[in-house]
mmCIF file of C-alpha atoms in Angstrom:
data_model
loop_
_atom_site.group_PDB
_atom_site.id
_atom_site.type_symbol
_atom_site.label_atom_id
_atom_site.label_comp_id
_atom_site.label_asym_id
_atom_site.label_seq_id
_atom_site.Cartn_x
_atom_site.Cartn_y
_atom_site.Cartn_z
ATOM 1 C CA MET E 153 0.000 0.000 0.000
ATOM 2 C CA ARG E 154 1.566 3.290 -0.974
ATOM 3 C CA THR E 155 1.050 6.872 -0.088
ATOM 4 C CA HIS E 156 2.149 9.406 -2.704
ATOM 5 C CA LEU E 157 3.867 12.598 -1.552
ATOM 6 C CA ALA E 158 1.196 15.205 -2.373
ATOM 7 C CA ARG E 159 -1.763 12.885 -2.460
ATOM 8 C CA LEU E 160 -1.734 11.006 0.684
ATOM 9 C CA VAL E 161 -2.483 11.572 4.220
ATOM 10 C CA ALA E 162 -1.868 8.125 5.538
ATOM 11 C CA VAL E 163 0.679 5.949 6.904
ATOM 12 C CA VAL E 164 3.470 4.423 1.800
ATOM 13 C CA VAL E 165 10.892 2.982 -19.103
ATOM 14 C CA ALA E 166 11.532 5.010 -21.021
ATOM 15 C CA VAL E 167 14.820 5.327 -22.776
ATOM 16 C CA LEU E 168 15.930 8.504 -21.163
ATOM 17 C CA ALA E 169 19.333 8.627 -19.687
ATOM 18 C CA VAL E 170 22.334 8.328 -21.994
ATOM 19 C CA LEU E 171 25.139 9.783 -19.906
ATOM 20 C CA ALA E 172 22.945 12.458 -18.384
ATOM 21 C CA ALA E 173 19.536 11.490 -17.109
ATOM 22 C CA ALA E 174 17.356 14.270 -15.796
ATOM 23 C CA PRO E 175 18.176 15.033 -12.162
ATOM 24 C CA GLY E 176 16.231 12.560 -10.142
ATOM 25 C CA SER E 177 13.758 12.413 -7.364
ATOM 26 C CA ALA E 178 10.117 11.636 -7.118
ATOM 27 C CA ALA E 179 7.183 11.397 -4.863
ATOM 28 C CA SER E 180 7.691 7.973 -3.326
ATOM 29 C CA ALA E 181 4.761 5.695 -2.942
ATOM 30 C CA ALA E 182 3.672 6.434 0.593
ATOM 31 C CA SER E 183 5.869 9.238 1.861
ATOM 32 C CA ALA E 184 6.619 12.755 2.844
ATOM 33 C CA ALA E 185 9.551 15.109 2.309
ATOM 34 C CA LEU E 186 13.271 14.380 1.777
ATOM 35 C CA THR E 187 16.906 15.551 1.545
ATOM 36 C CA GLN E 188 19.896 16.055 -0.717
ATOM 37 C CA PRO E 189 22.447 13.247 -0.289
ATOM 38 C CA THR E 190 26.187 13.342 -0.713
ATOM 39 C CA ALA E 191 27.847 12.131 -3.893
ATOM 40 C CA SER E 192 28.633 8.483 -4.508
ATOM 41 C CA THR E 193 31.897 7.083 -3.215
ATOM 42 C CA ALA E 194 32.478 4.894 -6.237
ATOM 43 C CA THR E 195 33.204 6.719 -9.457
ATOM 44 C CA THR E 196 34.005 10.348 -10.057
ATOM 45 C CA ALA E 197 33.369 10.289 -13.785
ATOM 46 C CA ARG E 198 29.890 9.827 -15.194
ATOM 47 C CA ALA E 199 29.187 6.234 -16.093
ATOM 48 C CA ALA E 200 27.619 5.331 -19.405
ATOM 49 C CA ASP E 201 24.028 4.196 -19.179
ATOM 50 C CA ASP E 202 23.877 0.418 -19.045
ATOM 51 C CA TRP E 203 20.282 -0.545 -19.737
ATOM 52 C CA ASN E 204 19.742 -4.119 -20.841
ATOM 53 C CA PRO E 205 16.408 -5.522 -19.655
ATOM 54 C CA PRO E 206 15.046 -8.687 -21.291
ATOM 55 C CA ALA E 207 13.388 -7.790 -24.587
ATOM 56 C CA GLU E 208 9.962 -8.910 -23.410
ATOM 57 C CA LEU E 209 10.089 -6.460 -20.494
ATOM 58 C CA ALA E 210 10.981 -3.373 -22.517
ATOM 59 C CA GLN E 211 7.395 -2.369 -23.306
ATOM 60 C CA PRO E 212 5.899 -2.882 -19.821
ATOM 61 C CA LEU E 213 8.854 -1.100 -18.205
ATOM 62 C CA ASN E 214 8.348 1.805 -20.582
ATOM 63 C CA GLU E 215 4.660 1.884 -19.648
ATOM 64 C CA VAL E 216 5.517 1.946 -15.943
ATOM 65 C CA TRP E 217 7.980 4.810 -16.272
ATOM 66 C CA ASN E 218 5.599 6.845 -18.412
ATOM 67 C CA HIS E 219 2.946 6.331 -15.736
ATOM 68 C CA VAL E 220 5.354 7.394 -12.988
ATOM 69 C CA GLN E 221 6.304 10.535 -14.876
ATOM 70 C CA SER E 222 2.687 11.482 -15.406
ATOM 71 C CA THR E 223 1.425 10.772 -11.881
ATOM 72 C CA TYR E 224 4.221 11.630 -9.403
ATOM 73 C CA PRO E 225 3.862 15.313 -8.495
ATOM 74 C CA ASP E 226 7.582 15.904 -7.816
ATOM 75 C CA LEU E 227 9.365 12.980 -9.423
ATOM 76 C CA TYR E 228 12.777 14.595 -9.839
ATOM 77 C CA GLY E 229 12.579 17.111 -7.015
ATOM 78 C CA PHE E 230 11.966 14.577 -4.257
ATOM 79 C CA ARG E 231 15.209 14.014 -2.310
ATOM 80 C CA ASN E 232 14.591 11.317 0.264
ATOM 81 C CA TYR E 233 14.124 8.107 -1.637
ATOM 82 C CA GLY E 234 15.838 5.044 -0.251
ATOM 83 C CA TRP E 235 18.480 5.745 -2.891
ATOM 84 C CA ASP E 236 19.241 9.129 -1.343
ATOM 85 C CA GLN E 237 19.492 7.618 2.107
ATOM 86 C CA VAL E 238 21.901 4.866 1.099
ATOM 87 C CA MET E 239 24.094 7.300 -0.811
ATOM 88 C CA ALA E 240 24.150 9.796 2.070
ATOM 89 C CA ASN E 241 25.310 7.007 4.407
ATOM 90 C CA LYS E 242 27.897 5.757 1.913
ATOM 91 C CA GLY E 243 26.268 2.371 1.541
ATOM 92 C CA SER E 244 24.219 1.568 4.647
ATOM 93 C CA ILE E 245 20.848 2.230 6.269
ATOM 94 C CA ASN E 246 19.983 2.941 9.904
ATOM 95 C CA TYR E 247 16.649 1.779 11.318
ATOM 96 C CA CYS E 248 14.547 2.541 14.375
ATOM 97 C CA VAL E 249 11.938 -0.010 15.481
ATOM 98 C CA ARG E 250 8.655 1.540 16.627
ATOM 99 C CA TRP E 251 7.041 -1.118 18.815
ATOM 100 C CA ASP E 252 3.451 0.098 18.792
ATOM 101 C CA SER E 253 2.211 -2.740 20.974
ATOM 102 C CA ASP E 254 1.994 -3.821 24.582
ATOM 103 C CA ALA E 255 3.333 -7.318 23.786
ATOM 104 C CA PRO E 256 6.570 -7.958 25.697
ATOM 105 C CA VAL E 257 9.858 -8.124 23.770
ATOM 106 C CA SER E 258 12.629 -10.387 25.020
ATOM 107 C CA ALA E 259 16.242 -9.905 23.980
ATOM 108 C CA ALA E 260 15.876 -13.042 21.857
ATOM 109 C CA LEU E 261 12.846 -11.648 20.022
ATOM 110 C CA ARG E 262 14.593 -8.324 19.556
ATOM 111 C CA ASP E 263 17.552 -10.063 17.930
ATOM 112 C CA ARG E 264 15.266 -12.105 15.657
ATOM 113 C CA VAL E 265 13.508 -8.919 14.534
ATOM 114 C CA HIS E 266 16.878 -7.336 13.755
ATOM 115 C CA ALA E 267 18.045 -10.396 11.829
ATOM 116 C CA ALA E 268 14.838 -10.597 9.775
ATOM 117 C CA LEU E 269 14.975 -6.892 8.999
ATOM 118 C CA ARG E 270 18.530 -7.211 7.686
ATOM 119 C CA THR E 271 17.747 -10.331 5.683
ATOM 120 C CA GLN E 272 14.621 -8.920 4.078
ATOM 121 C CA PHE E 273 16.090 -5.508 3.231
ATOM 122 C CA ALA E 274 19.061 -7.275 1.663
ATOM 123 C CA LYS E 275 16.748 -8.811 -0.935
ATOM 124 C CA TRP E 276 16.136 -5.415 -2.516
ATOM 125 C CA ALA E 277 19.842 -4.583 -2.280
ATOM 126 C CA ALA E 278 20.637 -7.847 -4.071
ATOM 127 C CA ALA E 279 18.302 -6.860 -6.917
ATOM 128 C CA MET E 280 20.780 -4.107 -7.773
ATOM 129 C CA VAL E 281 23.689 -6.515 -8.158
ATOM 130 C CA GLU E 282 24.508 -8.175 -11.455
ATOM 131 C CA GLY E 283 27.571 -10.240 -12.257
ATOM 132 C CA GLY E 284 29.100 -9.458 -8.872
ATOM 133 C CA LYS E 285 28.886 -5.683 -9.217
ATOM 134 C CA GLY E 286 26.302 -2.955 -8.886
ATOM 135 C CA HIS E 287 24.000 -2.649 -11.883
ATOM 136 C CA ASN E 288 24.389 0.425 -14.068
ATOM 137 C CA ALA E 289 26.967 2.218 -11.874
ATOM 138 C CA TRP E 290 25.151 1.476 -8.598
ATOM 139 C CA PRO E 291 28.176 1.645 -6.272
ATOM 140 C CA TYR E 292 27.285 -1.015 -3.691
ATOM 141 C CA THR E 293 27.056 -4.802 -3.759
ATOM 142 C CA SER E 294 25.400 -4.896 -0.336
ATOM 143 C CA VAL E 295 23.607 -2.425 1.930
ATOM 144 C CA PRO E 296 24.094 -3.270 5.619
ATOM 145 C CA VAL E 297 21.240 -2.419 7.977
ATOM 146 C CA ASN E 298 22.017 -1.042 11.433
ATOM 147 C CA VAL E 299 19.232 -1.014 14.025
ATOM 148 C CA VAL E 300 20.057 1.904 16.308
ATOM 149 C CA GLY E 301 16.925 2.312 18.424
ATOM 150 C CA TRP E 302 13.606 0.989 19.724
ATOM 151 C CA ALA E 303 10.634 3.130 20.663
ATOM 152 C CA VAL E 304 7.933 1.958 23.104
ATOM 153 C CA LYS E 305 5.204 3.518 25.185
ATOM 154 C CA ASP E 306 6.408 1.807 28.374
ATOM 155 C CA ARG E 307 10.038 0.801 29.035
ATOM 156 C CA SER E 308 8.902 -2.339 30.853
ATOM 157 C CA THR E 309 7.688 -3.758 27.531
ATOM 158 C CA LEU E 310 11.324 -4.309 26.544
ATOM 159 C CA GLN E 311 12.712 -7.139 28.635
ATOM 160 C CA TRP E 312 16.410 -6.502 28.317
ATOM 161 C CA THR E 313 18.878 -4.294 30.141
ATOM 162 C CA ASP E 314 21.828 -4.092 27.744
ATOM 163 C CA ASN E 315 22.587 -0.923 25.789
ATOM 164 C CA SER E 316 22.891 -2.432 22.321
ATOM 165 C CA VAL E 317 20.306 0.028 20.992
ATOM 166 C CA ASP E 318 19.005 3.392 22.139
ATOM 167 C CA ILE E 319 15.609 3.146 23.851
ATOM 168 C CA TYR E 320 12.937 5.821 23.573
ATOM 169 C CA ALA E 321 10.116 5.316 26.059
ATOM 170 C CA GLY E 322 7.027 7.503 26.197
ATOM 171 C CA ASN E 323 8.036 9.631 23.210
ATOM 172 C CA LEU E 324 4.751 9.671 21.290
ATOM 173 C CA ASP E 325 3.748 11.132 17.942
ATOM 174 C CA GLY E 326 0.576 13.145 17.364
ATOM 175 C CA GLY E 327 -1.449 9.946 17.075
ATOM 176 C CA GLY E 328 -0.151 8.508 20.336
ATOM 177 C CA ALA E 329 2.240 5.980 18.768
ATOM 178 C CA PRO E 330 5.772 5.591 20.139
ATOM 179 C CA GLN E 331 8.544 7.068 18.029
ATOM 180 C CA CYS E 332 12.288 7.413 18.192
ATOM 181 C CA ALA E 333 13.576 10.917 18.852
ATOM 182 C CA PRO E 334 12.712 13.232 15.938
ATOM 183 C CA ASP E 335 16.080 14.933 16.539
ATOM 184 C CA CYS E 336 17.695 11.714 15.303
ATOM 185 C CA GLY E 337 15.413 11.096 12.312
ATOM 186 C CA ARG E 338 16.368 11.786 8.719
ATOM 187 C CA PHE E 339 12.721 12.405 7.854
ATOM 188 C CA PHE E 340 12.816 15.389 10.231
ATOM 189 C CA HIS E 341 16.371 16.481 9.351
ATOM 190 C CA GLN E 342 16.784 16.099 5.654
ATOM 191 C CA ASP E 343 19.711 18.485 5.754
ATOM 192 C CA GLY E 344 21.696 15.792 7.570
ATOM 193 C CA ASN E 345 22.088 17.914 10.695
ATOM 194 C CA TYR E 346 21.873 15.565 13.692
ATOM 195 C CA SER E 347 23.607 17.894 16.140
ATOM 196 C CA ARG E 348 20.687 17.591 18.570
ATOM 197 C CA CYS E 349 20.543 13.803 18.394
ATOM 198 C CA PRO E 350 21.863 12.429 21.723
ATOM 199 C CA GLY E 351 24.037 9.875 19.944
ATOM 200 C CA GLY E 352 25.057 12.140 17.089
ATOM 201 C CA ALA E 353 25.002 11.278 13.405
ATOM 202 C CA ALA E 354 26.127 7.692 14.035
ATOM 203 C CA ARG E 355 22.893 7.014 15.951
ATOM 204 C CA HIS E 356 20.540 8.738 13.548
ATOM 205 C CA TYR E 357 17.865 6.647 11.831
ATOM 206 C CA ASP E 358 16.891 6.848 8.180
ATOM 207 C CA GLN E 359 13.779 4.688 8.364
ATOM 208 C CA SER E 360 11.422 3.258 10.948
ATOM 209 C CA LEU E 361 10.087 -0.269 11.077
ATOM 210 C CA TRP E 362 6.717 0.559 12.599
ATOM 211 C CA LEU E 363 5.119 -2.559 14.067
ATOM 212 C CA THR E 364 1.555 -1.848 15.155
ATOM 213 C CA LYS E 365 -0.628 -4.279 17.070
ATOM 214 C CA GLY E 366 -3.713 -5.198 15.049
ATOM 215 C CA PHE E 367 -2.623 -3.281 11.942
ATOM 216 C CA GLN E 368 -3.807 -4.803 8.664
ATOM 217 C CA GLY E 369 -1.928 -4.489 5.393
ATOM 218 C CA GLY E 370 0.961 -2.095 5.188
ATOM 219 C CA ALA E 371 2.194 1.386 4.365
ATOM 220 C CA GLY E 372 5.579 2.592 3.231
ATOM 221 C CA GLY E 373 7.559 5.583 2.073
ATOM 222 C CA ASP E 374 10.717 7.556 2.714
ATOM 223 C CA TRP E 375 9.986 7.443 6.461
ATOM 224 C CA GLY E 376 10.029 3.627 6.562
ATOM 225 C CA GLN E 377 7.462 0.844 6.609
ATOM 226 C CA ARG E 378 4.451 0.040 8.771
ATOM 227 C CA VAL E 379 3.018 -3.463 9.138
ATOM 228 C CA GLY E 380 1.184 -5.431 11.787
ATOM 229 C CA GLN E 381 3.200 -6.396 14.849
ATOM 230 C CA GLU E 382 1.621 -9.853 14.889
ATOM 231 C CA TYR E 383 2.201 -10.271 11.150
ATOM 232 C CA PHE E 384 5.892 -9.384 11.237
ATOM 233 C CA THR E 385 6.796 -11.385 14.342
ATOM 234 C CA GLY E 386 4.779 -14.331 13.026
ATOM 235 C CA ALA E 387 6.729 -14.246 9.767
ATOM 236 C CA LEU E 388 10.251 -14.028 11.185
ATOM 237 C CA ASP E 389 11.192 -17.474 9.876
ATOM 238 C CA GLN E 390 9.623 -17.025 6.447
ATOM 239 C CA GLU E 391 11.768 -16.722 3.353
ATOM 240 C CA ASN E 392 9.889 -13.601 2.272
ATOM 241 C CA ILE E 393 8.037 -11.212 4.577
ATOM 242 C CA HIS E 394 6.199 -10.015 1.524
ATOM 243 C CA ILE E 395 4.124 -7.123 2.905
ATOM 244 C CA TYR E 396 7.265 -5.573 4.369
ATOM 245 C CA LEU E 397 9.124 -6.170 1.084
ATOM 246 C CA HIS E 398 6.333 -4.487 -0.869
ATOM 247 C CA GLU E 399 6.524 -1.427 1.385
ATOM 248 C CA VAL E 400 10.318 -1.189 0.995
ATOM 249 C CA GLY E 401 9.689 -1.035 -2.734
ATOM 250 C CA HIS E 402 7.764 2.176 -2.068
ATOM 251 C CA THR E 403 10.677 3.522 -0.023
ATOM 252 C CA PHE E 404 12.770 3.253 -3.197
ATOM 253 C CA GLY E 405 10.061 5.024 -5.192
ATOM 254 C CA LEU E 406 8.227 2.106 -6.811
ATOM 255 C CA ASP E 407 4.530 2.571 -7.469
ATOM 256 C CA ASP E 408 1.377 0.588 -6.716
ATOM 257 C CA PHE E 409 -0.729 -1.097 -9.387
ATOM 258 C CA TYR E 410 -4.245 -1.046 -8.031
ATOM 259 C CA ASP E 411 -5.987 0.130 -11.179
ATOM 260 C CA TRP E 412 -3.819 -1.044 -14.064
ATOM 261 C CA THR E 413 -1.337 -3.740 -15.088
ATOM 262 C CA PRO E 414 1.637 -3.328 -17.456
ATOM 263 C CA THR E 415 1.413 -5.305 -20.692
ATOM 264 C CA GLY E 416 2.129 -8.993 -20.242
ATOM 265 C CA GLN E 417 2.679 -8.810 -16.470
ATOM 266 C CA CYS E 418 0.222 -10.587 -14.231
ATOM 267 C CA CYS E 419 2.064 -11.224 -11.001
ATOM 268 C CA PHE E 420 4.772 -9.208 -9.295
ATOM 269 C CA LEU E 421 5.436 -7.961 -5.765
ATOM 270 C CA MET E 422 4.484 -4.333 -6.325
ATOM 271 C CA LYS E 423 1.064 -5.443 -7.590
ATOM 272 C CA ALA E 424 -0.228 -6.191 -4.115
ATOM 273 C CA GLY E 425 -1.578 -9.683 -3.606
ATOM 274 C CA SER E 426 -0.205 -11.124 -6.842
ATOM 275 C CA ALA E 427 3.264 -12.269 -5.661
ATOM 276 C CA THR E 428 5.057 -12.935 -2.396
ATOM 277 C CA ARG E 429 8.627 -12.311 -3.513
ATOM 278 C CA ILE E 430 10.662 -9.845 -5.577
ATOM 279 C CA THR E 431 10.205 -10.971 -9.183
ATOM 280 C CA GLU E 432 12.217 -10.250 -12.311
ATOM 281 C CA PHE E 433 9.817 -7.472 -13.224
ATOM 282 C CA ASP E 434 10.150 -5.874 -9.762
ATOM 283 C CA THR E 435 13.929 -6.082 -10.130
ATOM 284 C CA TRP E 436 13.906 -4.264 -13.454
ATOM 285 C CA MET E 437 11.463 -1.621 -12.237
ATOM 286 C CA LEU E 438 13.879 -0.945 -9.361
ATOM 287 C CA ARG E 439 16.828 -0.734 -11.750
ATOM 288 C CA ASP E 440 14.900 1.580 -14.033
ATOM 289 C CA PHE E 441 14.151 3.953 -11.165
ATOM 290 C CA TRP E 442 17.865 4.064 -10.382
ATOM 291 C CA ARG E 443 18.644 4.655 -14.054
ATOM 292 C CA HIS E 444 16.647 7.867 -13.970
ATOM 293 C CA LEU E 445 18.121 9.093 -10.687
ATOM 294 C CA LYS E 446 21.809 8.239 -10.923
ATOM 295 C CA SER E 447 22.812 11.504 -12.575
ATOM 296 C CA ARG E 448 22.044 13.379 -9.344
ATOM 297 C CA TYR E 449 25.042 11.606 -7.820
ATOM 298 C CA GLY E 450 27.335 12.427 -10.736
ATOM 299 C CA LEU E 451 27.050 8.919 -12.170
#
């Protein structure tokens, strides 16, 4: 489930770039506002466009990108896609877990949540790797996830005493849900200034994994992903936590397909309910989004 930047109030291919794609950014499915990242650490010179999708996907990918261009209100001005976050961090992502539930969390459950989050996020990162290197000048072959904080209404919900993550207790948003300190959140500080974050820039968070008791479906955007607490913890041993994966797709700018389907494509992750894993078509949609944004990083 997505939430477009100027349309939503809720909690989520064309041949264009030959050496100089239009500066990128767009209203992510399910999001709010974003920031200008630093340049890539990989290559200083612009890389040639390397666009080689399977022939049968060329038309549907073109249809998708044309649709994105015509429906996203600020496609190239938006500056907080997942791409921007990874590039600003030089290849990693920091997460905060918002435990919007009164269910107790043991240290063992905490560690399983962290492990699942890293494993699932890595699936999208892997989609950008081809032949052992980043596709089309993408500078990273992996994107490590660091969980830096947990937010709860009541500290007693978290049944551990170590200091492996920062804990925010009783810090509630306008809707009464626990949140990590806004002073540490990229969503709130898109200029990258974390001087008021107690742990400094190293303890900032780019996205939140918002686990809400009783929540159905999902939402996602530049701020992170929201899914049911029971759903996520019940799926920790699954190969694909598909609702979460779908919402991460929105974090990287991918669209929803509620009212139309690209030619020849019946079943793929971003068409909610039609697939439970990242498919070839999802992979190439992700790569196409990158293709149109990479020039903003001098690539």
